[in-house]
């Protein structure tokens, strides 16, 4: 389980971020003593830092720059500023990504999972009930049998697989699709899901995707 | 300054001199002064009078002609007092010192307003950034408690967010300060960010988005461009045709040294009588009146932001059929050198 360290001085946002991340299966820790931020972060065991730009004592940019001289842990900058300058600076100091407040929580989660995957280097061999998942090829295979998924189906399947056993809402799926420039509408999403179901059923996983009324879907 | 105007202005003094001369002649005549002497007196009088008036005329003309020609050339008319030579006549000197005084007081007044304006703007910027914090935490709360209430709250939060953005960009579009950052940005990235921000509203309307040929980079401020595209999307949703699915098509093309971004929807269009005014401040037009929510600010802000960034924005439309906006970005030669 990945551990995410939240560096944010607004107490309300910090609390909600913790809840959001824990609900999505991450461990969290929060920095509260900003006076010793650099030292505490250097010693932290986190796999990823979520860092606000406007924090007391050392601001986010400086903190990031100093942190980068000692460790390479991925950092996502959270910024409330609406000017491009801070983001360009943040990136030049070595942030892996940035998100502007008020942020879309689903996008934040997508970014986190993308960056953690990239950081863990060895692409964990994805599999589901004995099926080999090849995101790059966009296919599922078992014992030489292969089924090709469309780009949309792959995006949907991957998001469900990342959240296996948890409810994934239609809104989450939409966000992931739109984030990949697939501007699908409601009907198209329904069609994509039923095609994905049919393809999984071909491999004998008939009940793989369960519909939860008014909530979303669960990959079992 | 024309001689005739000058003479007309001097009519009282000249008439007085003429009356004086006539009385003098009458007086001399009754005392039987020889007519040669009379003639000489008249000529001498006329010569001195003419010389005096001409001298008066020329020194005034040299001052006022210079004044008017310099005023014409000046971009900032109020700087004229700095350019004037000291006039050689009394009323000119009084006039100049009054002008200087008036000008100084006006400059102080303008400076005062500029300061208040800058303070106010700074306050608005700060306020917008502050208010984004509670909005951000409310959005997270609504997301963490997903139910019917949470979803409704998210809709309303998006509205608050877009209204606060409008304030921010309005302040920026009105201000002369350089607070944008021109970098090379990808149109594809900009459009997908914009689409994502407006996703819920587009989906609610059942809109179809088609984006193609966006593989170009342009020199602009990415945030500002995202905001402008967001305004266009909001308008497309607001002025959608009720009888058909809203379709928005976005594409780019390269035309010599320019890149053009097209944004076209199949909404109700803009009446031909209104199309030249849509970028005007507070203009609502026929569409704005029939659909109550128009403030007339959206497109005005788009146009001002474009002007500040040096882009061109044009609109064309067929009422009842479609509306198309075209942004034109000039290539930056520096970009190719680097």
PDB file of C-alpha atoms in Angstrom, chain A residues 10 12-13 16-17 19-20 23 80-85 87-88 98 100-107 109 169 171-172 174-176 178-179 181 183-186, chain B residues 129 132-133 135-137 139-141 143-146 154 161 165 168-169 172 181 183 188-189 191-192 195-196 199-200 202-203 206-209 211 221-223:
ATOM      1  CA  UNK A  10      -5.512  24.640   5.336  1.00  0.00           C
ATOM      2  CA  UNK A  12     -10.269  21.667   6.219  1.00  0.00           C
ATOM      3  CA  UNK A  13      -8.671  20.765   2.903  1.00  0.00           C
ATOM      4  CA  UNK A  16     -10.766  16.065   3.276  1.00  0.00           C
ATOM      5  CA  UNK A  17      -7.684  15.077   1.306  1.00  0.00           C
ATOM      6  CA  UNK A  19     -10.355  11.088   3.768  1.00  0.00           C
ATOM      7  CA  UNK A  20     -10.292  11.053  -0.020  1.00  0.00           C
ATOM      8  CA  UNK A  23     -11.135   5.924   0.786  1.00  0.00           C
ATOM      9  CA  UNK A  80      -4.535  27.888  -5.726  1.00  0.00           C
ATOM     10  CA  UNK A  81      -2.892  30.466  -7.890  1.00  0.00           C
ATOM     11  CA  UNK A  82      -4.388  31.110 -11.224  1.00  0.00           C
ATOM     12  CA  UNK A  83      -1.246  32.373 -12.845  1.00  0.00           C
ATOM     13  CA  UNK A  84       0.799  30.102 -15.022  1.00  0.00           C
ATOM     14  CA  UNK A  85       4.092  31.332 -13.560  1.00  0.00           C
ATOM     15  CA  UNK A  87       3.293  26.088 -12.257  1.00  0.00           C
ATOM     16  CA  UNK A  88       6.129  26.634 -14.684  1.00  0.00           C
ATOM     17  CA  UNK A  98       0.594  20.087 -10.590  1.00  0.00           C
ATOM     18  CA  UNK A 100      -4.923  23.821  -9.635  1.00  0.00           C
ATOM     19  CA  UNK A 101      -7.427  24.448  -6.863  1.00  0.00           C
ATOM     20  CA  UNK A 102     -10.275  23.844  -6.738  1.00  0.00           C
ATOM     21  CA  UNK A 103      -9.312  20.469  -8.072  1.00  0.00           C
ATOM     22  CA  UNK A 104     -11.394  17.702  -9.416  1.00  0.00           C
ATOM     23  CA  UNK A 105     -10.830  14.914  -6.842  1.00  0.00           C
ATOM     24  CA  UNK A 106     -11.090  12.160  -9.450  1.00  0.00           C
ATOM     25  CA  UNK A 107      -8.398  13.761 -11.572  1.00  0.00           C
ATOM     26  CA  UNK A 109      -6.564  10.384  -7.874  1.00  0.00           C
ATOM     27  CA  UNK A 169     -18.888   5.717 -10.241  1.00  0.00           C
ATOM     28  CA  UNK A 171     -18.494  10.047 -13.002  1.00  0.00           C
ATOM     29  CA  UNK A 172     -15.092   8.490 -12.238  1.00  0.00           C
ATOM     30  CA  UNK A 174     -16.201   9.677 -17.416  1.00  0.00           C
ATOM     31  CA  UNK A 175     -13.371  11.629 -15.835  1.00  0.00           C
ATOM     32  CA  UNK A 176     -10.837   8.973 -16.790  1.00  0.00           C
ATOM     33  CA  UNK A 178     -12.226  12.609 -20.834  1.00  0.00           C
ATOM     34  CA  UNK A 179      -8.788  12.837 -19.252  1.00  0.00           C
ATOM     35  CA  UNK A 181      -9.345  13.054 -24.710  1.00  0.00           C
ATOM     36  CA  UNK A 183     -15.109  12.979 -25.006  1.00  0.00           C
ATOM     37  CA  UNK A 184     -17.811  10.318 -24.784  1.00  0.00           C
ATOM     38  CA  UNK A 185     -21.366  10.972 -23.611  1.00  0.00           C
ATOM     39  CA  UNK A 186     -23.584   8.952 -21.308  1.00  0.00           C
TER      40      UNK A 186
ATOM     41  CA  UNK B 129      -7.434  33.080  -4.426  1.00  0.00           C
ATOM     42  CA  UNK B 132     -10.841  29.133  -3.852  1.00  0.00           C
ATOM     43  CA  UNK B 133      -9.699  27.498  -0.612  1.00  0.00           C
ATOM     44  CA  UNK B 135     -14.478  26.055  -2.535  1.00  0.00           C
ATOM     45  CA  UNK B 136     -11.739  23.451  -2.856  1.00  0.00           C
ATOM     46  CA  UNK B 137     -12.436  21.995   0.556  1.00  0.00           C
ATOM     47  CA  UNK B 139     -15.609  20.150  -3.355  1.00  0.00           C
ATOM     48  CA  UNK B 140     -13.567  17.524  -1.574  1.00  0.00           C
ATOM     49  CA  UNK B 141     -16.279  17.219   1.088  1.00  0.00           C
ATOM     50  CA  UNK B 143     -16.850  14.198  -3.262  1.00  0.00           C
ATOM     51  CA  UNK B 144     -16.168  12.337  -0.027  1.00  0.00           C
ATOM     52  CA  UNK B 145     -19.874  12.216   0.784  1.00  0.00           C
ATOM     53  CA  UNK B 146     -21.266  11.184  -2.518  1.00  0.00           C
ATOM     54  CA  UNK B 154     -20.865  19.985  -6.564  1.00  0.00           C
ATOM     55  CA  UNK B 161     -15.998  28.669  -9.175  1.00  0.00           C
ATOM     56  CA  UNK B 165     -13.067  33.131 -12.346  1.00  0.00           C
ATOM     57  CA  UNK B 168     -10.655  37.487 -11.878  1.00  0.00           C
ATOM     58  CA  UNK B 169     -10.443  37.580 -15.650  1.00  0.00           C
ATOM     59  CA  UNK B 172      -7.253  41.218 -15.637  1.00  0.00           C
ATOM     60  CA  UNK B 181       2.962  34.573 -19.284  1.00  0.00           C
ATOM     61  CA  UNK B 183       4.737  30.209 -23.434  1.00  0.00           C
ATOM     62  CA  UNK B 188      -4.673  19.735 -27.737  1.00  0.00           C
ATOM     63  CA  UNK B 189      -3.742  20.018 -24.054  1.00  0.00           C
ATOM     64  CA  UNK B 191      -8.718  22.025 -25.215  1.00  0.00           C
ATOM     65  CA  UNK B 192      -8.752  18.821 -23.214  1.00  0.00           C
ATOM     66  CA  UNK B 195     -13.389  20.169 -21.913  1.00  0.00           C
ATOM     67  CA  UNK B 196     -12.606  18.470 -18.608  1.00  0.00           C
ATOM     68  CA  UNK B 199     -17.515  18.156 -18.584  1.00  0.00           C
ATOM     69  CA  UNK B 200     -20.464  17.981 -16.201  1.00  0.00           C
ATOM     70  CA  UNK B 202     -21.645  19.346 -21.373  1.00  0.00           C
ATOM     71  CA  UNK B 203     -22.779  15.878 -20.317  1.00  0.00           C
ATOM     72  CA  UNK B 206     -25.964  15.624 -23.791  1.00  0.00           C
ATOM     73  CA  UNK B 207     -23.460  17.468 -25.959  1.00  0.00           C
ATOM     74  CA  UNK B 208     -21.212  15.818 -28.479  1.00  0.00           C
ATOM     75  CA  UNK B 209     -17.661  17.073 -28.707  1.00  0.00           C
ATOM     76  CA  UNK B 211     -11.930  17.726 -31.508  1.00  0.00           C
ATOM     77  CA  UNK B 221      -0.968  32.219 -21.919  1.00  0.00           C
ATOM     78  CA  UNK B 222      -2.486  28.787 -21.430  1.00  0.00           C
ATOM     79  CA  UNK B 223      -4.707  29.725 -18.479  1.00  0.00           C
TER      80      UNK B 223
END
